[in-house]
mmCIF file of C-alpha atoms in Angstrom:
data_model
loop_
_atom_site.group_PDB
_atom_site.id
_atom_site.type_symbol
_atom_site.label_atom_id
_atom_site.label_comp_id
_atom_site.label_asym_id
_atom_site.label_seq_id
_atom_site.Cartn_x
_atom_site.Cartn_y
_atom_site.Cartn_z
ATOM 1 C CA MET A 1 184.744 257.887 238.126
ATOM 2 C CA GLU A 2 185.259 257.420 234.387
ATOM 3 C CA PRO A 3 182.866 255.037 232.645
ATOM 4 C CA SER A 4 185.713 252.773 231.608
ATOM 5 C CA SER A 5 187.003 252.705 235.171
ATOM 6 C CA SER A 6 183.518 251.888 236.450
ATOM 7 C CA PHE A 7 183.208 249.051 233.938
ATOM 8 C CA GLU A 8 186.592 247.650 234.931
ATOM 9 C CA ALA A 9 185.689 247.891 238.601
ATOM 10 C CA ASN A 10 182.406 246.039 238.048
ATOM 11 C CA ALA A 11 184.160 243.410 235.972
ATOM 12 C CA ALA A 12 186.746 242.901 238.688
ATOM 13 C CA SER A 13 184.024 242.700 241.307
ATOM 14 C CA ASN A 14 182.089 240.124 239.271
ATOM 15 C CA HIS A 15 185.258 238.103 238.723
ATOM 16 C CA ASN A 16 186.016 238.064 242.446
ATOM 17 C CA ARG A 17 182.414 237.078 243.227
ATOM 18 C CA ALA A 18 182.603 234.252 240.668
ATOM 19 C CA GLU A 19 185.852 233.032 242.200
ATOM 20 C CA ARG A 20 184.322 233.040 245.668
ATOM 21 C CA THR A 21 181.243 231.224 244.305
ATOM 22 C CA ASP A 22 183.367 228.564 242.612
ATOM 23 C CA GLN A 23 185.380 228.091 245.783
ATOM 24 C CA ALA A 24 182.203 227.877 247.868
ATOM 25 C CA ILE A 25 180.604 225.351 245.536
ATOM 26 C CA THR A 26 183.795 223.299 245.564
ATOM 27 C CA ALA A 27 183.744 223.385 249.356
ATOM 28 C CA MET A 28 180.051 222.471 249.320
ATOM 29 C CA ASP A 29 180.813 219.527 247.034
ATOM 30 C CA ALA A 30 183.151 218.181 249.693
ATOM 31 C CA ILE A 31 180.378 218.446 252.273
ATOM 32 C CA LEU A 32 178.008 216.695 249.901
ATOM 33 C CA TYR A 33 180.462 213.847 249.458
ATOM 34 C CA LYS A 34 180.908 213.571 253.215
ATOM 35 C CA ALA A 35 177.148 213.579 253.765
ATOM 36 C CA ALA A 36 176.730 210.919 251.098
ATOM 37 C CA ALA A 37 179.464 208.743 252.570
ATOM 38 C CA GLU A 38 177.801 208.930 255.978
ATOM 39 C CA GLY A 39 174.269 208.626 254.623
ATOM 40 C CA ASN A 40 173.411 211.922 256.327
ATOM 41 C CA ILE A 41 170.317 212.946 254.367
ATOM 42 C CA ASP A 42 169.262 215.531 256.958
ATOM 43 C CA LEU A 43 172.497 217.439 256.397
ATOM 44 C CA LEU A 44 171.792 217.614 252.689
ATOM 45 C CA PHE A 45 168.541 219.439 253.250
ATOM 46 C CA LYS A 46 170.369 221.937 255.450
ATOM 47 C CA ILE A 47 172.889 222.430 252.664
ATOM 48 C CA ARG A 48 170.208 223.012 250.075
ATOM 49 C CA SER A 49 169.439 226.648 250.918
ATOM 50 C CA SER A 50 173.138 227.484 250.910
ATOM 51 C CA ILE A 51 173.583 226.016 247.452
ATOM 52 C CA PHE A 52 170.706 227.944 245.972
ATOM 53 C CA GLY A 53 171.703 231.065 247.863
ATOM 54 C CA LEU A 54 174.982 230.976 245.946
ATOM 55 C CA GLN A 55 173.343 230.263 242.626
ATOM 56 C CA ASP A 56 170.490 232.723 242.900
ATOM 57 C CA SER A 57 170.508 235.020 245.908
ATOM 58 C CA ASP A 58 167.463 236.964 244.729
ATOM 59 C CA GLU A 59 165.035 234.072 244.567
ATOM 60 C CA LYS A 60 163.775 231.709 247.216
ATOM 61 C CA ARG A 61 164.142 228.308 245.667
ATOM 62 C CA THR A 62 161.358 226.485 247.489
ATOM 63 C CA ASP A 63 159.025 225.503 244.632
ATOM 64 C CA PRO A 64 158.777 221.854 243.469
ATOM 65 C CA ALA A 65 160.786 222.503 240.306
ATOM 66 C CA SER A 66 163.727 223.941 242.230
ATOM 67 C CA ALA A 67 163.506 221.134 244.773
ATOM 68 C CA ALA A 68 163.819 218.653 241.922
ATOM 69 C CA GLU A 69 166.716 220.711 240.556
ATOM 70 C CA PHE A 70 168.455 220.435 243.897
ATOM 71 C CA VAL A 71 167.982 216.669 243.992
ATOM 72 C CA ARG A 72 169.326 216.403 240.455
ATOM 73 C CA TYR A 73 172.337 218.534 241.412
ATOM 74 C CA VAL A 74 173.081 216.366 244.440
ATOM 75 C CA LEU A 75 172.775 213.145 242.459
ATOM 76 C CA GLU A 76 175.136 214.445 239.799
ATOM 77 C CA LYS A 77 177.714 214.905 242.524
ATOM 78 C CA CYS A 78 176.859 211.734 244.449
ATOM 79 C CA PRO A 79 174.889 209.196 242.361
ATOM 80 C CA SER A 80 174.974 206.645 245.167
ATOM 81 C CA LEU A 81 172.917 208.920 247.387
ATOM 82 C CA SER A 82 169.726 207.679 245.738
ATOM 83 C CA LEU A 83 170.246 204.422 247.633
ATOM 84 C CA LYS A 84 171.341 205.947 250.934
ATOM 85 C CA ALA A 85 168.889 205.439 253.797
ATOM 86 C CA ASN A 86 168.135 207.157 257.093
ATOM 87 C CA GLU A 87 167.702 205.453 260.470
ATOM 88 C CA GLU A 88 164.318 204.093 259.397
ATOM 89 C CA GLU A 89 165.997 202.652 256.305
ATOM 90 C CA GLU A 90 164.025 205.065 254.152
ATOM 91 C CA THR A 91 165.569 206.349 250.960
ATOM 92 C CA ALA A 92 164.836 209.765 249.502
ATOM 93 C CA LEU A 93 162.339 208.040 247.205
ATOM 94 C CA HIS A 94 160.332 206.745 250.176
ATOM 95 C CA ILE A 95 160.035 210.259 251.562
ATOM 96 C CA ALA A 96 159.250 211.925 248.235
ATOM 97 C CA ALA A 97 156.596 209.293 247.469
ATOM 98 C CA ARG A 98 154.991 209.675 250.896
ATOM 99 C CA TYR A 99 154.543 213.413 250.448
ATOM 100 C CA GLY A 100 153.571 213.257 246.784
ATOM 101 C CA HIS A 101 156.549 215.186 245.395
ATOM 102 C CA VAL A 102 156.058 214.126 241.782
ATOM 103 C CA SER A 103 158.970 216.043 240.235
ATOM 104 C CA ILE A 104 161.435 214.731 242.817
ATOM 105 C CA VAL A 105 160.180 211.165 242.407
ATOM 106 C CA GLU A 106 160.700 211.493 238.669
ATOM 107 C CA VAL A 107 164.301 212.623 239.151
ATOM 108 C CA LEU A 108 165.032 209.834 241.622
ATOM 109 C CA ILE A 109 163.633 206.958 239.573
ATOM 110 C CA ASN A 110 165.337 208.179 236.413
ATOM 111 C CA GLN A 111 168.714 208.432 238.080
ATOM 112 C CA GLU A 112 171.057 206.262 236.052
ATOM 113 C CA LYS A 113 173.550 203.905 237.535
ATOM 114 C CA SER A 114 176.950 205.518 237.941
ATOM 115 C CA GLN A 115 179.142 204.764 234.960
ATOM 116 C CA ASN A 116 182.236 204.588 237.081
ATOM 117 C CA GLN A 117 181.546 202.325 240.048
ATOM 118 C CA ASP A 118 185.079 202.820 241.354
ATOM 119 C CA ASP A 119 184.442 206.510 241.902
ATOM 120 C CA ASP A 120 181.118 205.898 243.621
ATOM 121 C CA LEU A 121 181.287 206.589 247.324
ATOM 122 C CA GLU A 122 179.085 203.613 248.011
ATOM 123 C CA SER A 123 181.549 201.158 246.564
ATOM 124 C CA GLY A 124 180.360 197.613 246.813
ATOM 125 C CA VAL A 125 176.737 198.463 246.032
ATOM 126 C CA VAL A 126 175.847 197.164 242.620
ATOM 127 C CA VAL A 127 172.537 198.274 241.183
ATOM 128 C CA GLY A 128 170.982 195.301 239.481
ATOM 129 C CA ASP A 129 167.385 194.153 239.590
ATOM 130 C CA ALA A 130 164.483 196.244 240.836
ATOM 131 C CA LYS A 131 164.959 195.162 244.459
ATOM 132 C CA GLU A 132 168.373 196.847 244.467
ATOM 133 C CA MET A 133 167.137 199.988 242.740
ATOM 134 C CA PRO A 134 165.321 202.819 244.545
ATOM 135 C CA ILE A 135 161.848 201.595 243.537
ATOM 136 C CA GLY A 136 162.484 198.211 245.133
ATOM 137 C CA ARG A 137 164.244 199.281 248.298
ATOM 138 C CA VAL A 138 162.317 198.675 251.521
ATOM 139 C CA ASN A 139 162.383 200.456 254.874
ATOM 140 C CA LYS A 140 162.191 198.908 258.345
ATOM 141 C CA LYS A 141 158.495 198.196 257.826
ATOM 142 C CA ASN A 142 159.305 196.517 254.517
ATOM 143 C CA ASP A 143 157.467 199.277 252.662
ATOM 144 C CA THR A 144 158.571 200.250 249.177
ATOM 145 C CA ALA A 145 158.064 203.758 247.824
ATOM 146 C CA LEU A 146 154.921 202.448 246.117
ATOM 147 C CA HIS A 147 153.485 201.401 249.488
ATOM 148 C CA GLU A 148 154.060 204.959 250.706
ATOM 149 C CA ALA A 149 152.498 206.573 247.632
ATOM 150 C CA VAL A 150 149.437 204.316 247.738
ATOM 151 C CA ARG A 151 148.896 204.799 251.458
ATOM 152 C CA SER A 152 148.851 208.574 250.950
ATOM 153 C CA ASN A 153 146.706 208.366 247.782
ATOM 154 C CA HIS A 154 149.211 210.062 245.451
ATOM 155 C CA ILE A 155 148.083 208.748 242.080
ATOM 156 C CA GLU A 156 150.618 210.629 239.920
ATOM 157 C CA VAL A 157 153.465 209.221 241.998
ATOM 158 C CA VAL A 158 151.929 205.752 241.742
ATOM 159 C CA LYS A 159 151.810 206.062 237.943
ATOM 160 C CA LEU A 160 155.475 207.043 237.767
ATOM 161 C CA LEU A 161 156.614 204.204 240.006
ATOM 162 C CA ILE A 162 154.702 201.370 238.351
ATOM 163 C CA LYS A 163 155.576 202.498 234.818
ATOM 164 C CA LYS A 164 159.268 202.498 235.704
ATOM 165 C CA ASP A 165 159.281 198.692 235.953
ATOM 166 C CA PRO A 166 155.959 196.951 235.121
ATOM 167 C CA ASP A 167 157.627 193.569 235.682
ATOM 168 C CA PHE A 168 158.221 194.243 239.378
ATOM 169 C CA SER A 169 155.369 192.724 241.402
ATOM 170 C CA TYR A 170 155.785 194.680 244.694
ATOM 171 C CA GLY A 171 155.423 192.188 247.521
ATOM 172 C CA ALA A 172 153.942 192.493 250.991
ATOM 173 C CA ASN A 173 155.326 194.677 253.762
ATOM 174 C CA ALA A 174 155.865 193.601 257.372
ATOM 175 C CA ALA A 175 152.120 193.899 258.024
ATOM 176 C CA GLY A 176 151.385 191.554 255.124
ATOM 177 C CA GLU A 177 150.056 194.333 252.867
ATOM 178 C CA THR A 178 150.870 194.671 249.181
ATOM 179 C CA PRO A 179 150.349 198.028 247.437
ATOM 180 C CA LEU A 180 147.358 196.588 245.560
ATOM 181 C CA TYR A 181 145.797 195.419 248.829
ATOM 182 C CA LEU A 182 146.419 198.811 250.451
ATOM 183 C CA ALA A 183 144.728 200.622 247.569
ATOM 184 C CA THR A 184 141.702 198.328 247.668
ATOM 185 C CA GLU A 185 141.419 198.273 251.462
ATOM 186 C CA ARG A 186 141.338 202.071 251.473
ATOM 187 C CA ASN A 187 138.809 202.036 248.640
ATOM 188 C CA PHE A 188 141.158 203.973 246.333
ATOM 189 C CA SER A 189 139.635 202.541 243.171
ATOM 190 C CA ASP A 190 141.679 204.640 240.761
ATOM 191 C CA LEU A 191 144.957 203.548 242.369
ATOM 192 C CA ALA A 192 143.960 199.891 242.379
ATOM 193 C CA SER A 193 142.926 200.097 238.724
ATOM 194 C CA GLU A 194 146.239 201.702 237.746
ATOM 195 C CA ILE A 195 148.190 198.944 239.481
ATOM 196 C CA LEU A 196 146.081 196.169 237.949
ATOM 197 C CA GLU A 197 146.306 197.648 234.465
ATOM 198 C CA THR A 198 150.018 198.518 234.500
ATOM 199 C CA LEU A 199 151.866 195.843 236.467
ATOM 200 C CA LYS A 200 152.168 192.508 234.703
ATOM 201 C CA SER A 201 151.881 190.392 237.849
ATOM 202 C CA PRO A 202 150.985 192.565 240.836
ATOM 203 C CA ALA A 203 151.088 190.830 244.206
ATOM 204 C CA TYR A 204 147.629 190.712 245.774
ATOM 205 C CA ASP A 205 148.198 189.520 249.346
ATOM 206 C CA GLY A 206 146.834 191.076 252.513
ATOM 207 C CA PRO A 207 147.309 190.301 256.217
ATOM 208 C CA HIS A 208 146.060 187.098 257.874
ATOM 209 C CA GLY A 209 145.705 185.261 254.579
ATOM 210 C CA ARG A 210 143.278 187.783 253.142
ATOM 211 C CA THR A 211 143.590 188.915 249.563
ATOM 212 C CA VAL A 212 142.702 191.987 247.582
ATOM 213 C CA LEU A 213 139.360 190.316 246.773
ATOM 214 C CA HIS A 214 138.475 190.182 250.486
ATOM 215 C CA ALA A 215 139.112 193.935 250.651
ATOM 216 C CA ALA A 216 137.013 194.597 247.541
ATOM 217 C CA ALA A 217 134.168 192.527 249.001
ATOM 218 C CA PHE A 218 134.327 194.442 252.277
ATOM 219 C CA TYR A 219 133.801 197.774 250.488
ATOM 220 C CA ASP A 220 131.381 196.392 247.871
ATOM 221 C CA ASN A 221 133.706 197.763 245.199
ATOM 222 C CA GLU A 222 132.106 196.523 242.002
ATOM 223 C CA GLU A 223 134.792 197.815 239.632
ATOM 224 C CA ILE A 224 137.734 196.283 241.473
ATOM 225 C CA THR A 225 135.863 193.030 242.091
ATOM 226 C CA LYS A 226 135.226 192.652 238.364
ATOM 227 C CA ASN A 227 138.863 193.366 237.512
ATOM 228 C CA ILE A 228 140.200 190.943 240.098
ATOM 229 C CA LEU A 229 137.815 188.127 239.160
ATOM 230 C CA LYS A 230 138.778 188.563 235.534
ATOM 231 C CA ARG A 231 142.485 188.379 236.288
ATOM 232 C CA TYR A 232 142.690 186.272 239.446
ATOM 233 C CA GLY A 233 139.470 184.269 239.542
ATOM 234 C CA ALA A 234 140.909 181.622 241.853
ATOM 235 C CA LEU A 235 141.054 184.181 244.672
ATOM 236 C CA SER A 236 137.291 183.840 245.031
ATOM 237 C CA LYS A 237 137.816 180.541 246.873
ATOM 238 C CA GLN A 238 140.765 181.610 248.987
ATOM 239 C CA ALA A 239 139.901 181.689 252.691
ATOM 240 C CA ASP A 240 141.661 183.843 255.262
ATOM 241 C CA HIS A 241 143.735 182.282 258.022
ATOM 242 C CA LYS A 242 141.767 183.549 261.027
ATOM 243 C CA LYS A 243 138.138 182.702 260.311
ATOM 244 C CA GLY A 244 138.356 180.728 257.111
ATOM 245 C CA TRP A 245 136.242 183.330 255.327
ATOM 246 C CA THR A 246 136.134 183.657 251.572
ATOM 247 C CA PRO A 247 135.298 186.998 249.914
ATOM 248 C CA LEU A 248 131.636 185.895 249.671
ATOM 249 C CA GLN A 249 131.449 185.453 253.438
ATOM 250 C CA VAL A 250 132.914 188.937 253.856
ATOM 251 C CA ALA A 251 130.290 190.329 251.468
ATOM 252 C CA ALA A 252 127.568 188.528 253.452
ATOM 253 C CA TYR A 253 128.873 190.001 256.695
ATOM 254 C CA MET A 254 128.727 193.514 255.213
ATOM 255 C CA ASN A 255 125.396 192.954 253.402
ATOM 256 C CA ASN A 256 127.112 193.994 250.173
ATOM 257 C CA ILE A 257 124.804 192.932 247.392
ATOM 258 C CA LYS A 258 126.828 193.963 244.320
ATOM 259 C CA THR A 259 129.882 191.955 245.340
ATOM 260 C CA THR A 260 127.678 189.010 246.317
ATOM 261 C CA GLN A 261 126.078 188.949 242.881
ATOM 262 C CA LEU A 262 129.425 189.165 241.074
ATOM 263 C CA LEU A 263 130.949 186.383 243.163
ATOM 264 C CA LEU A 264 127.991 184.026 242.735
ATOM 265 C CA GLU A 265 127.840 184.728 239.007
ATOM 266 C CA HIS A 266 131.517 183.849 238.860
ATOM 267 C CA ASP A 267 131.072 180.605 240.815
ATOM 268 C CA ARG A 268 127.897 179.370 242.554
ATOM 269 C CA GLU A 269 129.944 176.840 244.517
ATOM 270 C CA LEU A 270 131.204 179.683 246.700
ATOM 271 C CA ALA A 271 127.885 179.591 248.558
ATOM 272 C CA TYR A 272 128.669 176.092 249.878
ATOM 273 C CA ILE A 273 132.088 176.864 251.362
ATOM 274 C CA LYS A 274 132.151 176.830 255.177
ATOM 275 C CA ASP A 275 134.411 178.708 257.577
ATOM 276 C CA VAL A 276 136.276 177.272 260.572
ATOM 277 C CA ASP A 277 133.003 177.165 262.545
ATOM 278 C CA GLY A 278 131.127 175.412 259.767
ATOM 279 C CA ARG A 279 129.236 178.540 258.729
ATOM 280 C CA SER A 280 128.419 179.266 255.118
ATOM 281 C CA ALA A 281 127.870 182.745 253.694
ATOM 282 C CA LEU A 282 124.146 182.190 254.275
ATOM 283 C CA HIS A 283 124.711 181.480 257.982
ATOM 284 C CA ILE A 284 126.661 184.718 258.264
ATOM 285 C CA ALA A 285 124.005 186.645 256.351
ATOM 286 C CA ALA A 286 121.363 185.293 258.753
ATOM 287 C CA GLN A 287 123.359 186.175 261.856
ATOM 288 C CA ARG A 288 123.989 189.690 260.549
ATOM 289 C CA ASN A 289 120.446 190.119 259.198
ATOM 290 C CA SER A 290 121.939 190.771 255.758
ATOM 291 C CA LYS A 291 118.540 190.387 254.149
ATOM 292 C CA ARG A 292 119.430 191.322 250.581
ATOM 293 C CA VAL A 293 122.465 189.058 250.516
ATOM 294 C CA GLY A 294 120.500 186.200 252.077
ATOM 295 C CA GLU A 295 117.780 186.537 249.456
ATOM 296 C CA GLU A 296 120.374 186.579 246.668
ATOM 297 C CA ILE A 297 122.105 183.447 247.951
ATOM 298 C CA VAL A 298 118.820 181.573 248.450
ATOM 299 C CA SER A 299 117.554 182.568 245.002
ATOM 300 C CA MET A 300 120.721 181.322 243.288
ATOM 301 C CA CYS A 301 121.476 178.386 245.598
ATOM 302 C CA PRO A 302 118.229 177.370 247.389
ATOM 303 C CA ASP A 303 119.670 174.180 248.842
ATOM 304 C CA CYS A 304 122.171 176.267 250.835
ATOM 305 C CA CYS A 305 119.460 176.471 253.475
ATOM 306 C CA GLU A 306 120.189 172.845 254.332
ATOM 307 C CA LEU A 307 123.795 173.562 255.288
ATOM 308 C CA VAL A 308 124.481 173.265 259.016
ATOM 309 C CA ASP A 309 127.342 174.578 261.115
ATOM 310 C CA GLN A 310 129.301 172.757 263.817
ATOM 311 C CA THR A 311 126.358 173.012 266.219
ATOM 312 C CA ASN A 312 123.998 171.541 263.605
ATOM 313 C CA ARG A 313 122.236 174.856 263.087
ATOM 314 C CA ASN A 314 120.946 176.015 259.717
ATOM 315 C CA GLU A 315 120.237 179.630 258.830
ATOM 316 C CA LEU A 316 116.673 179.399 260.177
ATOM 317 C CA HIS A 317 118.055 178.675 263.646
ATOM 318 C CA ASP A 318 120.052 181.881 263.623
ATOM 319 C CA LEU A 319 117.467 184.335 262.365
ATOM 320 C CA PRO A 320 114.969 184.415 265.299
ATOM 321 C CA ALA A 321 117.615 184.929 267.957
ATOM 322 C CA GLN A 322 118.528 188.324 266.543
ATOM 323 C CA GLY A 323 115.251 190.180 267.078
ATOM 324 C CA HIS A 324 112.111 191.496 265.387
ATOM 325 C CA LEU A 325 113.715 192.155 262.009
ATOM 326 C CA ARG A 326 114.802 188.502 261.883
ATOM 327 C CA LYS A 327 111.220 187.437 262.525
ATOM 328 C CA LYS A 328 110.156 189.180 259.326
ATOM 329 C CA THR A 329 113.018 187.558 257.458
ATOM 330 C CA VAL A 330 111.984 184.091 258.649
ATOM 331 C CA GLU A 331 108.422 184.741 257.525
ATOM 332 C CA MET A 332 109.637 185.946 254.144
ATOM 333 C CA ILE A 333 111.802 182.865 253.604
ATOM 334 C CA LEU A 334 109.094 180.389 254.584
ATOM 335 C CA LYS A 335 106.493 182.178 252.487
ATOM 336 C CA ASN A 336 108.648 182.093 249.363
ATOM 337 C CA LEU A 337 110.243 178.688 249.939
ATOM 338 C CA SER A 338 107.613 176.273 251.202
ATOM 339 C CA SER A 339 110.110 173.431 250.786
ATOM 340 C CA LEU A 340 111.931 174.764 253.854
ATOM 341 C CA TRP A 341 109.100 173.885 256.234
ATOM 342 C CA SER A 342 110.715 170.531 256.934
ATOM 343 C CA LEU A 343 113.914 172.295 258.005
ATOM 344 C CA PHE A 344 111.884 174.660 260.146
ATOM 345 C CA ASN A 345 110.128 171.773 261.920
ATOM 346 C CA ASP A 346 112.676 168.981 261.970
ATOM 347 C CA GLN A 347 116.286 170.215 261.832
ATOM 348 C CA LYS A 348 117.508 169.988 265.440
ATOM 349 C CA ASP A 349 120.653 171.708 266.614
ATOM 350 C CA ALA A 350 123.107 170.392 269.213
ATOM 351 C CA ASP A 351 120.663 171.385 271.976
ATOM 352 C CA GLY A 352 117.782 169.552 270.339
ATOM 353 C CA ASN A 353 115.992 172.703 269.211
ATOM 354 C CA THR A 354 114.484 173.136 265.773
ATOM 355 C CA PRO A 355 114.205 176.600 264.190
ATOM 356 C CA LEU A 356 110.522 176.495 265.187
ATOM 357 C CA HIS A 357 111.449 175.974 268.848
ATOM 358 C CA ILE A 358 113.830 178.923 268.726
ATOM 359 C CA HIS A 359 111.261 181.026 266.892
ATOM 360 C CA CYS A 360 108.715 180.360 269.643
ATOM 361 C CA LYS A 361 111.215 180.988 272.406
ATOM 362 C CA ALA A 362 112.155 184.336 270.871
ATOM 363 C CA PHE A 363 108.734 185.656 269.855
ATOM 364 C CA GLY A 364 106.221 183.751 271.992
ATOM 365 C CA TYR A 365 103.010 182.253 270.648
ATOM 366 C CA ASP A 366 102.432 183.746 267.201
ATOM 367 C CA GLN A 367 98.911 182.555 266.378
ATOM 368 C CA GLY A 368 99.258 183.287 262.678
ATOM 369 C CA ARG A 369 102.479 181.360 262.448
ATOM 370 C CA MET A 370 101.483 178.519 264.778
ATOM 371 C CA ASN A 371 98.271 177.889 262.850
ATOM 372 C CA SER A 372 100.057 177.686 259.500
ATOM 373 C CA PRO A 373 99.521 174.347 257.725
ATOM 374 C CA GLY A 374 103.227 173.524 257.731
ATOM 375 C CA VAL A 375 103.780 173.887 261.462
ATOM 376 C CA ASP A 376 104.145 170.772 263.607
ATOM 377 C CA LYS A 377 103.327 172.097 267.069
ATOM 378 C CA ARG A 378 103.932 168.776 268.811
ATOM 379 C CA VAL A 379 107.626 168.378 267.954
ATOM 380 C CA SER A 380 109.520 168.380 271.241
ATOM 381 C CA ASN A 381 113.105 169.323 271.879
ATOM 382 C CA GLU A 382 115.504 166.735 273.248
ATOM 383 C CA ASN A 383 116.715 168.394 276.422
ATOM 384 C CA SER A 384 113.536 169.520 278.185
ATOM 385 C CA GLN A 385 111.013 167.539 276.110
ATOM 386 C CA LEU A 386 108.885 170.636 275.615
ATOM 387 C CA ASP A 387 106.753 171.076 272.531
ATOM 388 C CA THR A 388 106.337 174.381 270.714
ATOM 389 C CA ASN A 389 103.230 175.400 272.685
ATOM 390 C CA GLN A 390 105.062 174.933 275.971
ATOM 391 C CA ILE A 391 108.196 176.683 274.717
ATOM 392 C CA ALA A 392 106.156 179.645 273.480
ATOM 393 C CA SER A 393 104.615 180.065 276.939
ATOM 394 C CA THR A 394 108.088 180.389 278.485
ATOM 395 C CA ARG A 395 109.390 183.038 276.145
ATOM 396 C CA GLU A 396 112.895 184.218 276.950
ATOM 397 C CA ASN A 397 115.720 186.178 275.427
ATOM 398 C CA LEU A 398 117.993 183.946 273.437
ATOM 399 C CA PRO A 399 121.773 184.153 273.336
ATOM 400 C CA THR A 400 122.900 185.803 270.141
ATOM 401 C CA HIS A 401 125.415 184.334 267.736
ATOM 402 C CA GLU A 402 126.887 187.518 266.353
ATOM 403 C CA VAL A 403 130.005 187.350 264.214
ATOM 404 C CA SER A 404 132.737 189.925 263.734
ATOM 405 C CA TYR A 405 135.237 190.581 260.980
ATOM 406 C CA THR A 406 138.515 191.385 262.695
#
């Protein structure tokens, strides 16, 4: 074949291929429009390989950049698709955020509102404030894309989402969790810091009336606790709905000393707040044998030892019932705070027992303790009228008063 003939043949072949490609893309556009009108996102992903097969048959377009290119291509054809949802009411942004597809998230959140609303397949949908835009759309669980990104610890996606609209606060999902609470509860300090530093008024709620400060106290997260106290100091006094616990009571339960110190430095009055059972943070520390926290509370607020719960028990009542380690704690407290001897001898609970009675019942006759100058061995309890000597001779296991944080 002559060179010129070969060239003409190739040119004709390329022209025919281009025509077929144009026709195929036009046909594919119709399918895209149909999929968009029906909200059939799954179909779009099936179409994807066909589109890129036409555009570049020699390359498998499966890398993140080409995936983002595909999303951009689809949105150019059907801008309204960014707001289309599947059966779980998830948009493409929810899914991309969940799996950490940064480039796709960037395309989706930068998608501009269609300039010609009449030509938009999703006529009647007007994109206005953040709640109506992809970043604010929620699924059946009331999760936004930011909830999904935080839950999966995708920090780059989180940065993109919160910078898109720093004024949007991101409220709680159906479980009562805000993105900030999720980040703190999972101890994702970098995510929580990004949210606190970028959003102007991030929502801080958690389930059951808890807040992000409860979560920070649970994990003894010093950095987040400092940031939250600086920005939302009033949360330190907010009690949850189930137990009436403040963040300090959570810290006492977990024996978290750093959070305890920060909270008490912020406000000493936190040590005097009682839960629904009348227990202060010191009561909880005693029941959990949170020695370091108990020492910190007593050193900063010594008169907390006088607080009693609904059964008229102070912290010294609770310590002996929990075992040998509590015995050492009692001895330490009485040695360092001689003013507490009166509480040890005289403060009777609802059953008429003083801490000394309970101490004797738990540990028997401790000669060193019983011969201490501050001990009144003849104080009797109200129910059985037994003094400490008699109680010590009938040593028995005491019922515990353990607490749980659920």
